[in-house]
mmCIF file of C-alpha atoms in Angstrom:
data_model
loop_
_atom_site.group_PDB
_atom_site.id
_atom_site.type_symbol
_atom_site.label_atom_id
_atom_site.label_comp_id
_atom_site.label_asym_id
_atom_site.label_seq_id
_atom_site.Cartn_x
_atom_site.Cartn_y
_atom_site.Cartn_z
ATOM 1 C CA MET X 1 0.000 0.000 0.000
ATOM 2 C CA SER X 2 1.297 3.438 -0.909
ATOM 3 C CA PRO X 3 2.124 5.827 1.974
ATOM 4 C CA TRP X 4 -0.505 8.297 0.786
ATOM 5 C CA LYS X 5 -3.167 5.634 0.891
ATOM 6 C CA GLY X 6 -2.067 4.736 4.411
ATOM 7 C CA TRP X 7 -2.240 8.343 5.578
ATOM 8 C CA ALA X 8 -5.654 8.714 3.956
ATOM 9 C CA TRP X 9 -6.891 5.661 5.862
ATOM 10 C CA ALA X 10 -5.390 7.004 9.069
ATOM 11 C CA ALA X 11 -6.997 10.417 8.564
ATOM 12 C CA LEU X 12 -10.361 8.788 7.854
ATOM 13 C CA LEU X 13 -10.159 6.590 10.953
ATOM 14 C CA ILE X 14 -9.124 9.496 13.179
ATOM 15 C CA TRP X 15 -11.951 11.643 11.803
ATOM 16 C CA LEU X 16 -14.347 8.766 12.499
ATOM 17 C CA GLY X 17 -12.893 8.464 15.987
ATOM 18 C CA VAL X 18 -13.367 12.177 16.679
ATOM 19 C CA VAL X 19 -16.971 11.925 15.447
ATOM 20 C CA LEU X 20 -17.570 8.953 17.738
ATOM 21 C CA ASP X 21 -15.899 10.774 20.644
ATOM 22 C CA GLN X 22 -18.315 13.623 20.240
ATOM 23 C CA GLY X 23 -21.455 11.672 19.327
ATOM 24 C CA ALA X 24 -21.184 8.257 20.924
ATOM 25 C CA ALA X 25 -18.631 8.230 23.755
ATOM 26 C CA ALA X 26 -21.198 9.356 26.342
ATOM 27 C CA SER X 27 -23.355 6.321 25.513
ATOM 28 C CA PHE X 28 -20.503 3.980 26.422
ATOM 29 C CA GLN X 29 -19.503 5.773 29.603
ATOM 30 C CA ILE X 30 -18.860 3.530 32.589
ATOM 31 C CA GLY X 31 -18.697 5.383 35.876
ATOM 32 C CA PRO X 32 -16.547 8.464 35.402
ATOM 33 C CA GLY X 33 -14.651 7.044 32.408
ATOM 34 C CA ARG X 34 -15.607 7.149 28.782
ATOM 35 C CA PRO X 35 -13.798 5.701 25.763
ATOM 36 C CA ALA X 36 -11.535 7.832 23.573
ATOM 37 C CA PHE X 37 -12.190 6.478 20.106
ATOM 38 C CA ALA X 38 -9.884 8.791 18.178
ATOM 39 C CA LEU X 39 -6.978 8.203 20.532
ATOM 40 C CA THR X 40 -7.577 4.440 20.436
ATOM 41 C CA PHE X 41 -7.635 4.407 16.637
ATOM 42 C CA ALA X 42 -4.467 6.517 16.466
ATOM 43 C CA LEU X 43 -2.630 4.361 19.008
ATOM 44 C CA THR X 44 -3.693 1.116 17.320
ATOM 45 C CA ILE X 45 -2.496 2.406 13.953
ATOM 46 C CA ALA X 46 0.695 3.636 15.623
ATOM 47 C CA LEU X 47 1.519 0.020 16.498
ATOM 48 C CA PHE X 48 2.098 -0.621 12.791
ATOM 49 C CA ILE X 49 4.037 2.471 11.797
ATOM 50 C CA ARG X 50 7.229 4.240 12.753
ATOM 51 C CA PRO X 51 7.341 6.279 16.010
ATOM 52 C CA SER X 52 7.526 9.562 14.115
ATOM 53 C CA GLY X 53 4.380 8.605 12.205
ATOM 54 C CA GLY X 54 2.734 7.650 15.463
ATOM 55 C CA ALA X 55 3.655 11.051 16.902
ATOM 56 C CA ILE X 56 1.956 12.751 13.944
ATOM 57 C CA LEU X 57 -1.219 10.730 14.533
ATOM 58 C CA GLY X 58 -1.073 11.600 18.234
ATOM 59 C CA PHE X 59 -0.597 15.230 17.300
ATOM 60 C CA ALA X 60 -3.711 15.111 15.088
ATOM 61 C CA VAL X 61 -5.810 13.547 17.837
ATOM 62 C CA GLY X 62 -4.591 16.062 20.425
ATOM 63 C CA PHE X 63 -5.242 18.913 18.022
ATOM 64 C CA ALA X 64 -8.826 17.731 17.366
ATOM 65 C CA ALA X 65 -9.528 17.101 21.050
ATOM 66 C CA GLY X 66 -8.110 20.480 22.062
ATOM 67 C CA ALA X 67 -9.999 22.275 19.302
ATOM 68 C CA LEU X 68 -13.301 20.647 20.274
ATOM 69 C CA SER X 69 -12.912 21.189 24.003
ATOM 70 C CA GLY X 70 -11.675 24.748 23.494
ATOM 71 C CA VAL X 71 -8.974 24.556 26.174
ATOM 72 C CA GLY X 72 -5.532 23.091 26.737
ATOM 73 C CA MET X 73 -4.647 22.364 23.141
ATOM 74 C CA THR X 74 -0.893 22.485 23.776
ATOM 75 C CA ALA X 75 -1.078 19.982 26.621
ATOM 76 C CA GLN X 76 -3.363 17.672 24.673
ATOM 77 C CA ILE X 77 -1.191 17.770 21.555
ATOM 78 C CA ILE X 78 2.044 17.145 23.435
ATOM 79 C CA SER X 79 0.673 14.390 25.664
ATOM 80 C CA THR X 80 -1.062 12.458 22.874
ATOM 81 C CA ALA X 81 1.863 12.908 20.479
ATOM 82 C CA ILE X 82 4.291 11.569 23.081
ATOM 83 C CA ALA X 83 1.931 8.721 24.025
ATOM 84 C CA ALA X 84 1.502 7.674 20.398
ATOM 85 C CA TYR X 85 5.237 7.975 19.776
ATOM 86 C CA LEU X 86 5.953 5.714 22.725
ATOM 87 C CA ALA X 87 3.255 3.238 21.670
ATOM 88 C CA ALA X 88 4.796 2.955 18.229
ATOM 89 C CA PHE X 89 8.226 2.632 19.800
ATOM 90 C CA ALA X 90 7.023 -0.047 22.206
ATOM 91 C CA ALA X 91 5.620 -2.094 19.361
ATOM 92 C CA LYS X 92 9.144 -2.331 17.889
ATOM 93 C CA GLN X 93 7.938 -1.946 14.393
ATOM 94 C CA PRO X 94 7.745 -4.053 12.283
ATOM 95 C CA ALA X 95 6.493 -6.663 14.730
ATOM 96 C CA GLU X 96 3.853 -9.349 14.939
ATOM 97 C CA LEU X 97 2.087 -8.209 18.088
ATOM 98 C CA ALA X 98 -0.713 -10.367 19.381
ATOM 99 C CA PRO X 99 -3.975 -8.511 20.060
ATOM 100 C CA MET X 100 -3.735 -8.702 23.835
ATOM 101 C CA PRO X 101 -0.252 -7.154 24.171
ATOM 102 C CA ALA X 102 -1.316 -4.564 21.621
ATOM 103 C CA ALA X 103 -4.346 -3.732 23.776
ATOM 104 C CA ALA X 104 -2.091 -3.472 26.815
ATOM 105 C CA ILE X 105 0.158 -0.996 25.008
ATOM 106 C CA VAL X 106 -2.884 1.028 23.942
ATOM 107 C CA ALA X 107 -4.213 1.089 27.517
ATOM 108 C CA ALA X 108 -0.843 2.211 28.878
ATOM 109 C CA ALA X 109 -0.523 4.904 26.239
ATOM 110 C CA VAL X 110 -4.053 6.199 26.920
ATOM 111 C CA LEU X 111 -3.260 6.365 30.607
ATOM 112 C CA LEU X 112 -0.041 8.226 29.823
ATOM 113 C CA ALA X 113 -1.849 10.668 27.552
ATOM 114 C CA ARG X 114 -4.473 11.291 30.208
ATOM 115 C CA LEU X 115 -1.834 11.854 32.877
ATOM 116 C CA GLY X 116 -0.151 14.330 30.564
ATOM 117 C CA THR X 117 -3.208 16.556 30.672
ATOM 118 C CA ILE X 118 -3.781 16.236 34.389
ATOM 119 C CA PHE X 119 -2.631 19.810 35.028
ATOM 120 C CA VAL X 120 -4.974 21.450 32.558
ATOM 121 C CA GLN X 121 -8.160 19.558 33.365
ATOM 122 C CA PRO X 122 -10.852 21.250 35.427
ATOM 123 C CA ALA X 123 -10.305 20.841 39.132
ATOM 124 C CA GLY X 124 -12.158 17.838 40.525
ATOM 125 C CA GLY X 125 -9.540 16.139 42.625
ATOM 126 C CA ILE X 126 -6.717 13.870 41.563
ATOM 127 C CA GLY X 127 -8.486 10.686 42.691
ATOM 128 C CA PRO X 128 -11.531 10.990 40.445
ATOM 129 C CA TYR X 129 -9.321 12.052 37.563
ATOM 130 C CA LEU X 130 -7.139 8.967 37.931
ATOM 131 C CA ALA X 131 -10.237 6.754 38.194
ATOM 132 C CA SER X 132 -11.639 8.315 35.069
ATOM 133 C CA ALA X 133 -8.314 7.900 33.235
ATOM 134 C CA SER X 134 -8.016 4.245 34.312
ATOM 135 C CA ILE X 135 -11.536 3.317 33.202
ATOM 136 C CA SER X 136 -10.992 5.198 29.969
ATOM 137 C CA ALA X 137 -7.747 3.263 29.377
ATOM 138 C CA LEU X 138 -9.523 -0.066 29.927
ATOM 139 C CA LEU X 139 -12.361 0.863 27.565
ATOM 140 C CA CYS X 140 -9.826 1.943 24.944
ATOM 141 C CA ALA X 141 -8.028 -1.374 25.324
ATOM 142 C CA VAL X 142 -11.285 -3.231 24.652
ATOM 143 C CA ILE X 143 -11.977 -1.106 21.586
ATOM 144 C CA SER X 144 -8.440 -1.639 20.342
ATOM 145 C CA LEU X 145 -9.044 -5.417 20.407
ATOM 146 C CA ALA X 146 -11.769 -4.853 17.821
ATOM 147 C CA VAL X 147 -9.804 -2.306 15.795
ATOM 148 C CA TYR X 148 -6.511 -4.178 15.844
ATOM 149 C CA PRO X 149 -7.322 -6.742 13.077
ATOM 150 C CA ILE X 150 -8.555 -3.967 10.798
ATOM 151 C CA ALA X 151 -5.483 -1.841 11.436
ATOM 152 C CA ARG X 152 -3.218 -4.836 10.835
ATOM 153 C CA ARG X 153 -4.971 -5.569 7.543
ATOM 154 C CA ILE X 154 -4.586 -1.972 6.380
ATOM 155 C CA PHE X 155 -1.244 -0.861 7.834
ATOM 156 C CA GLN X 156 0.956 -3.913 8.292
ATOM 157 C CA PRO X 157 3.593 -4.007 5.525
ATOM 158 C CA LYS X 158 3.191 -6.977 3.220
ATOM 159 C CA GLU X 159 6.017 -9.499 3.376
ATOM 160 C CA ALA X 160 7.923 -9.818 0.182
ATOM 161 C CA MET T 1 8.929 20.042 15.980
ATOM 162 C CA LEU T 2 5.388 18.760 16.680
ATOM 163 C CA CYS T 3 5.658 20.071 20.221
ATOM 164 C CA VAL T 4 6.559 23.527 18.907
ATOM 165 C CA VAL T 5 3.583 23.481 16.526
ATOM 166 C CA GLY T 6 1.420 22.336 19.420
ATOM 167 C CA ILE T 7 2.602 25.224 21.559
ATOM 168 C CA ALA T 8 1.930 27.650 18.702
ATOM 169 C CA LEU T 9 -1.570 26.262 18.143
ATOM 170 C CA GLY T 10 -2.222 26.433 21.876
ATOM 171 C CA GLY T 11 -1.105 30.068 21.789
ATOM 172 C CA ILE T 12 -3.533 30.830 18.967
ATOM 173 C CA GLN T 13 -6.328 29.111 20.876
ATOM 174 C CA GLY T 14 -5.470 30.985 24.067
ATOM 175 C CA ALA T 15 -5.409 34.344 22.256
ATOM 176 C CA ALA T 16 -8.793 33.666 20.669
ATOM 177 C CA LYS T 17 -10.198 32.598 24.017
ATOM 178 C CA ARG T 18 -8.990 35.788 25.678
ATOM 179 C CA ALA T 19 -10.656 37.756 22.879
ATOM 180 C CA GLY T 20 -13.907 35.927 23.608
ATOM 181 C CA ARG T 21 -13.895 33.952 20.365
ATOM 182 C CA MET T 22 -13.641 30.298 19.532
ATOM 183 C CA GLY T 23 -10.565 30.458 17.345
ATOM 184 C CA PRO T 24 -10.024 29.303 13.758
ATOM 185 C CA THR T 25 -8.800 25.826 14.689
ATOM 186 C CA SER T 26 -11.802 25.080 16.881
ATOM 187 C CA ARG T 27 -14.212 26.397 14.250
ATOM 188 C CA ALA T 28 -12.589 24.258 11.537
ATOM 189 C CA VAL T 29 -12.710 21.070 13.606
ATOM 190 C CA HIS T 30 -16.272 21.740 14.722
ATOM 191 C CA ALA T 31 -17.278 22.271 11.094
ATOM 192 C CA VAL T 32 -16.147 18.802 10.038
ATOM 193 C CA VAL T 33 -17.202 16.951 13.188
ATOM 194 C CA ASP T 34 -20.397 18.431 14.603
ATOM 195 C CA LYS T 35 -22.907 17.329 11.966
ATOM 196 C CA PRO T 36 -21.784 13.686 11.645
ATOM 197 C CA SER T 37 -21.414 13.380 15.416
ATOM 198 C CA SER T 38 -24.962 14.610 15.964
ATOM 199 C CA LEU T 39 -26.128 12.035 13.412
ATOM 200 C CA VAL T 40 -24.248 9.338 15.309
ATOM 201 C CA ALA T 41 -25.690 10.518 18.629
ATOM 202 C CA GLY T 42 -29.212 10.544 17.148
ATOM 203 C CA GLY T 43 -28.748 7.069 15.699
ATOM 204 C CA LEU T 44 -27.495 5.710 19.005
ATOM 205 C CA GLN T 45 -30.342 7.337 20.890
ATOM 206 C CA GLY T 46 -32.863 5.892 18.421
ATOM 207 C CA THR T 47 -31.338 2.424 18.717
ATOM 208 C CA SER T 48 -31.310 2.668 22.485
ATOM 209 C CA ASP T 49 -34.938 3.817 22.516
ATOM 210 C CA PHE T 50 -35.900 0.958 20.168
ATOM 211 C CA PHE T 51 -34.372 -1.725 22.364
ATOM 212 C CA THR T 52 -35.695 -0.080 25.511
ATOM 213 C CA GLY T 53 -39.122 -0.140 23.907
ATOM 214 C CA LEU T 54 -38.782 -3.841 23.024
ATOM 215 C CA LYS T 55 -37.604 -4.679 26.525
ATOM 216 C CA GLN T 56 -40.278 -2.677 28.282
ATOM 217 C CA SER T 57 -43.132 -3.266 25.849
ATOM 218 C CA PRO T 58 -45.382 -5.137 28.341
ATOM 219 C CA GLN T 59 -44.993 -2.369 30.940
ATOM 220 C CA LEU T 60 -45.380 0.322 28.274
ATOM 221 C CA THR T 61 -48.547 -1.334 26.958
ATOM 222 C CA ALA T 62 -50.001 -1.518 30.457
ATOM 223 C CA GLN T 63 -48.921 2.043 31.159
ATOM 224 C CA ASN T 64 -50.457 3.190 27.870
ATOM 225 C CA ARG T 65 -53.735 1.447 28.685
ATOM 226 C CA ASP T 66 -53.717 2.965 32.141
ATOM 227 C CA LEU T 67 -53.023 6.442 30.768
ATOM 228 C CA LYS T 68 -55.795 6.082 28.169
ATOM 229 C CA ALA T 69 -58.213 5.097 30.918
ATOM 230 C CA ARG T 70 -57.111 8.080 32.993
ATOM 231 C CA ILE T 71 -57.523 10.423 30.028
ATOM 232 C CA ALA T 72 -61.034 9.065 29.372
ATOM 233 C CA PHE T 73 -61.889 9.503 33.057
ATOM 234 C CA LEU T 74 -60.504 13.041 33.120
ATOM 235 C CA GLU T 75 -62.354 13.958 29.914
ATOM 236 C CA ALA T 76 -65.578 12.653 31.404
ATOM 237 C CA GLU T 77 -64.885 14.604 34.600
ATOM 238 C CA ALA T 78 -64.168 17.743 32.585
ATOM 239 C CA LEU T 79 -67.460 17.362 30.686
ATOM 240 C CA LYS T 80 -69.288 16.755 33.933
ATOM 241 C CA THR T 81 -67.666 19.788 35.541
ATOM 242 C CA ALA T 82 -68.529 21.968 32.541
ATOM 243 C CA ALA T 83 -72.150 20.777 32.658
ATOM 244 C CA GLU T 84 -72.308 21.410 36.402
ATOM 245 C CA SER T 85 -70.788 24.835 35.963
ATOM 246 C CA ARG T 86 -73.346 25.674 33.277
ATOM 247 C CA GLU T 87 -76.112 24.388 35.518
ATOM 248 C CA LEU T 88 -74.805 26.464 38.397
ATOM 249 C CA ASP T 89 -74.716 29.604 36.243
ATOM 250 C CA GLU T 90 -78.250 28.931 35.120
ATOM 251 C CA LEU T 91 -79.431 28.414 38.702
ATOM 252 C CA ARG T 92 -77.738 31.631 39.786
ATOM 253 C CA ALA T 93 -79.468 33.486 36.953
ATOM 254 C CA LEU T 94 -82.822 31.909 37.829
ATOM 255 C CA ASN T 95 -82.282 32.790 41.458
ATOM 256 C CA SER T 96 -81.692 36.405 40.516
ATOM 257 C CA LEU T 97 -85.038 36.647 38.673
ATOM 258 C CA PRO T 98 -87.225 39.185 40.485
ATOM 259 C CA VAL T 99 -89.911 37.762 42.750
ATOM 260 C CA HIS T 100 -93.279 39.274 41.963
ATOM 261 C CA PRO T 101 -95.385 40.237 44.951
ATOM 262 C CA GLY T 102 -97.499 37.312 46.092
ATOM 263 C CA ARG T 103 -95.631 34.895 43.817
ATOM 264 C CA GLU T 104 -93.375 31.993 44.660
ATOM 265 C CA LYS T 105 -90.592 30.380 42.649
ATOM 266 C CA ILE T 106 -90.680 26.642 42.011
ATOM 267 C CA TYR T 107 -87.372 25.334 40.650
ATOM 268 C CA GLY T 108 -87.471 22.431 38.223
ATOM 269 C CA ASP T 109 -85.332 20.571 35.684
ATOM 270 C CA ILE T 110 -86.302 20.186 32.051
ATOM 271 C CA ILE T 111 -86.368 16.409 31.751
ATOM 272 C CA ARG T 112 -87.624 16.261 28.177
ATOM 273 C CA PHE T 113 -87.745 18.748 25.337
ATOM 274 C CA ASP T 114 -89.763 18.219 22.144
ATOM 275 C CA PRO T 115 -88.661 20.774 19.554
ATOM 276 C CA PHE T 116 -91.309 19.748 16.999
ATOM 277 C CA GLU T 117 -94.179 19.567 19.468
ATOM 278 C CA LEU T 118 -92.929 22.806 21.098
ATOM 279 C CA ARG T 119 -93.348 21.267 24.542
ATOM 280 C CA MET T 120 -91.190 20.500 27.502
ATOM 281 C CA THR T 121 -91.550 18.197 30.486
ATOM 282 C CA ILE T 122 -90.461 19.578 33.855
ATOM 283 C CA SER T 123 -89.494 17.619 36.950
ATOM 284 C CA VAL T 124 -91.996 19.265 39.336
ATOM 285 C CA GLY T 125 -95.731 18.774 39.619
ATOM 286 C CA SER T 126 -98.741 19.334 41.788
ATOM 287 C CA ASN T 127 -96.853 18.116 44.882
ATOM 288 C CA SER T 128 -94.704 21.215 44.547
ATOM 289 C CA GLY T 129 -97.670 23.459 43.945
ATOM 290 C CA VAL T 130 -97.562 23.603 40.161
ATOM 291 C CA LYS T 131 -100.879 24.338 38.452
ATOM 292 C CA PRO T 132 -101.883 24.704 34.807
ATOM 293 C CA ARG T 133 -101.322 28.063 33.061
ATOM 294 C CA LEU T 134 -98.441 29.131 35.294
ATOM 295 C CA ALA T 135 -95.458 30.889 33.695
ATOM 296 C CA VAL T 136 -92.301 28.858 33.035
ATOM 297 C CA MET T 137 -89.229 31.082 33.147
ATOM 298 C CA THR T 138 -85.642 30.683 32.038
ATOM 299 C CA PRO T 139 -83.069 33.296 33.089
ATOM 300 C CA GLU T 140 -83.748 35.193 29.836
ATOM 301 C CA GLY T 141 -87.519 35.471 30.238
ATOM 302 C CA LEU T 142 -90.839 33.727 29.709
ATOM 303 C CA ALA T 143 -90.323 30.385 27.945
ATOM 304 C CA ALA T 144 -93.539 28.412 28.256
ATOM 305 C CA ILE T 145 -96.917 28.036 29.933
ATOM 306 C CA VAL T 146 -97.750 24.999 32.065
ATOM 307 C CA GLU T 147 -100.439 22.922 30.379
ATOM 308 C CA THR T 148 -100.813 19.612 32.193
ATOM 309 C CA VAL T 149 -99.771 18.698 35.705
ATOM 310 C CA GLU T 150 -99.147 15.342 37.389
ATOM 311 C CA GLU T 151 -98.005 14.747 40.959
ATOM 312 C CA ASN T 152 -94.273 15.026 40.301
ATOM 313 C CA VAL T 153 -94.085 16.217 36.753
ATOM 314 C CA CYS T 154 -95.713 18.735 34.479
ATOM 315 C CA GLN T 155 -95.760 19.588 30.793
ATOM 316 C CA ALA T 156 -95.519 23.083 29.413
ATOM 317 C CA VAL T 157 -96.126 24.506 25.943
ATOM 318 C CA LEU T 158 -93.549 26.898 24.545
ATOM 319 C CA ILE T 159 -94.736 30.452 23.919
ATOM 320 C CA THR T 160 -93.821 29.992 20.246
ATOM 321 C CA SER T 161 -96.616 27.431 19.914
ATOM 322 C CA PRO T 162 -99.633 28.793 17.987
ATOM 323 C CA SER T 163 -101.867 27.361 20.707
ATOM 324 C CA ILE T 164 -100.579 29.929 23.213
ATOM 325 C CA LYS T 165 -102.186 33.360 23.265
ATOM 326 C CA LEU T 166 -101.123 35.899 25.869
ATOM 327 C CA GLY T 167 -101.814 39.459 26.776
ATOM 328 C CA ALA T 168 -98.634 41.384 25.990
ATOM 329 C CA SER T 169 -97.273 44.897 25.857
ATOM 330 C CA ALA T 170 -94.654 46.527 23.674
ATOM 331 C CA VAL T 171 -92.639 48.642 26.042
ATOM 332 C CA ARG T 172 -90.615 51.710 25.140
ATOM 333 C CA GLU T 173 -89.703 54.980 26.711
ATOM 334 C CA GLY T 174 -92.749 57.106 27.041
ATOM 335 C CA GLY T 175 -95.409 54.447 26.946
ATOM 336 C CA ARG T 176 -96.634 50.975 26.235
ATOM 337 C CA VAL T 177 -98.905 49.372 23.695
ATOM 338 C CA ASP T 178 -101.074 46.424 24.682
ATOM 339 C CA GLY T 179 -102.145 43.636 22.395
ATOM 340 C CA ILE T 180 -102.362 39.883 21.987
ATOM 341 C CA ILE T 181 -99.293 37.747 21.235
ATOM 342 C CA ALA T 182 -99.315 34.193 19.914
ATOM 343 C CA GLY T 183 -96.883 31.703 18.464
ATOM 344 C CA ASP T 184 -96.310 32.092 14.739
ATOM 345 C CA THR T 185 -93.413 29.930 13.636
ATOM 346 C CA PRO T 186 -91.148 27.768 15.847
ATOM 347 C CA ASN T 187 -88.793 30.745 16.047
ATOM 348 C CA THR T 188 -91.101 33.780 16.135
ATOM 349 C CA LEU T 189 -94.274 35.120 17.712
ATOM 350 C CA LEU T 190 -96.940 37.353 16.196
ATOM 351 C CA PHE T 191 -98.019 40.372 18.227
ATOM 352 C CA GLU T 192 -101.179 42.085 17.117
ATOM 353 C CA VAL T 193 -101.928 45.674 18.186
ATOM 354 C CA VAL T 194 -104.340 48.369 17.037
ATOM 355 C CA ARG T 195 -103.614 50.269 13.830
ATOM 356 C CA ASN T 196 -101.157 53.165 14.148
ATOM 357 C CA ALA T 197 -99.976 51.976 17.556
ATOM 358 C CA PRO T 198 -96.444 53.360 18.140
ATOM 359 C CA VAL T 199 -94.364 50.184 17.959
ATOM 360 C CA GLU T 200 -90.924 50.014 16.362
ATOM 361 C CA VAL T 201 -88.312 47.408 15.645
ATOM 362 C CA GLY T 202 -86.198 46.878 18.756
ATOM 363 C CA ASP T 203 -89.007 47.462 21.256
ATOM 364 C CA LYS T 204 -89.189 44.957 24.110
ATOM 365 C CA VAL T 205 -92.341 42.886 24.470
ATOM 366 C CA GLU T 206 -93.428 41.582 27.861
ATOM 367 C CA THR T 207 -96.480 40.182 29.549
ATOM 368 C CA SER T 208 -99.107 42.832 30.105
ATOM 369 C CA GLY T 209 -100.176 41.680 33.572
ATOM 370 C CA LEU T 210 -103.814 41.941 32.592
ATOM 371 C CA SER T 211 -104.342 38.434 33.883
ATOM 372 C CA ARG T 212 -104.697 36.901 37.289
ATOM 373 C CA ILE T 213 -102.391 34.002 36.419
ATOM 374 C CA LEU T 214 -99.461 35.626 34.610
ATOM 375 C CA PRO T 215 -97.774 38.564 36.309
ATOM 376 C CA GLY T 216 -96.860 41.564 34.193
ATOM 377 C CA GLY T 217 -93.329 42.463 33.108
ATOM 378 C CA LEU T 218 -92.131 38.990 32.119
ATOM 379 C CA LEU T 219 -89.918 39.482 29.080
ATOM 380 C CA ILE T 220 -91.222 37.688 25.976
ATOM 381 C CA GLY T 221 -88.935 38.997 23.246
ATOM 382 C CA GLU T 222 -88.019 41.846 20.940
ATOM 383 C CA VAL T 223 -89.788 43.362 17.920
ATOM 384 C CA ILE T 224 -88.029 42.442 14.676
ATOM 385 C CA GLU T 225 -90.618 43.447 12.061
ATOM 386 C CA VAL T 226 -93.684 45.729 11.961
ATOM 387 C CA THR T 227 -96.329 45.363 9.226
ATOM 388 C CA ASP T 228 -99.533 47.348 8.851
ATOM 389 C CA ALA T 229 -102.688 45.362 8.077
ATOM 390 C CA PRO T 230 -105.285 48.055 7.222
ATOM 391 C CA GLU T 231 -107.832 45.451 6.120
ATOM 392 C CA LEU T 232 -107.757 44.066 9.667
ATOM 393 C CA GLY T 233 -107.478 47.472 11.278
ATOM 394 C CA SER T 234 -104.311 46.421 13.136
ATOM 395 C CA ARG T 235 -100.565 46.212 13.033
ATOM 396 C CA LEU T 236 -98.914 42.808 12.868
ATOM 397 C CA ILE T 237 -95.591 42.665 14.659
ATOM 398 C CA LYS T 238 -93.064 39.857 14.525
ATOM 399 C CA VAL T 239 -91.318 39.181 17.823
ATOM 400 C CA PHE T 240 -88.171 37.164 18.335
ATOM 401 C CA PRO T 241 -88.385 35.258 21.632
ATOM 402 C CA ALA T 242 -85.905 36.125 24.380
ATOM 403 C CA THR T 243 -85.523 32.552 25.573
ATOM 404 C CA LYS T 244 -83.798 29.508 24.113
ATOM 405 C CA PRO T 245 -85.415 26.681 26.062
ATOM 406 C CA ALA T 246 -83.600 24.037 24.004
ATOM 407 C CA LEU T 247 -80.351 25.185 25.641
ATOM 408 C CA SER T 248 -81.707 25.392 29.162
ATOM 409 C CA GLN T 249 -81.682 22.709 31.804
ATOM 410 C CA GLN T 250 -83.351 24.469 34.700
ATOM 411 C CA VAL T 251 -86.487 26.570 34.832
ATOM 412 C CA VAL T 252 -88.504 28.437 37.409
ATOM 413 C CA ILE T 253 -92.258 28.178 37.545
ATOM 414 C CA LEU T 254 -93.923 31.267 38.972
ATOM 415 C CA LYS T 255 -96.649 30.126 41.323
#
């Protein structure tokens, strides 16, 4: 697959994720945590691309999240870009990750991204914020299990 | 590099926020996300409502049946209340009718009304002191004359019946003109007075009082047409009755 086609797929999936974040995430909320579809899609794709590419996807997700929420764009961009970079790095691309370890990496990266924005979130106490981030990370891991086969089909380089 | 761009974008967003605006980046992202996300939210809500409806259909059916029954009950109550309110108004109006000296009011309900026979049946009779030829009043005026009386019920003939003939007067400022009034059509009466009598359209017509049974001053109706009949040596006057007994439920009989 050509790089442009890959980026087009990534952009489409992130746009879909942002749409789901805005329109559907509340329906899947468990306790204080709700899934982050766009971040999950970006992190799952990042498992199949280079860390710099992952950072760009993280940047895009942080940019969209910051633009929609209207606050803390810098913190969101930096935290999600770093989280996606590290996720891609952790996957040691190219690698044949099984779905469960991939989900674990996604969950860890979501938690990291959430912790990165801890200082710009509205005050509500550190405990509830951590609970929300943990539940969100678990939900993202579950979603990534469903997204992982699709991402592998689209983004994993074909063996010669 | 990305971090620097992020800081720059955050700066732009912060500047826009301080200026009380949303900022170009936020507007652009909202433009491409808001509409599809609201579609997604609507679809999810619809799906959720559908499955909730399936799951709760027995309760919803029972609830619906219960609500329908309550609505029917409330509608019936509202009708009943409206009827009672109308009845109360009518009773108040009847109660405010002037009592003629030596007369007594007997309150009764119209239990049957025959529009073609021009008769009504009233729920009081000789046990209450009702006698034939007494005046039957609605709040607007004279409606009928009692014809037959049983112990607990009586029948009265409407004043628009041709069989009723009464002494009446056309009343206006400066005088009155006496004559005989009788039913003409189901909706009008014919008042006959002497030729050249000063009667005009709009004059009130009431009982003359030249009778021992009917007191004077009971409103019959209003003049709507005056025709001279020189061959009869009289004036023929059409009178529109003041009462609408078909719409009344209560009457007063003047004893």
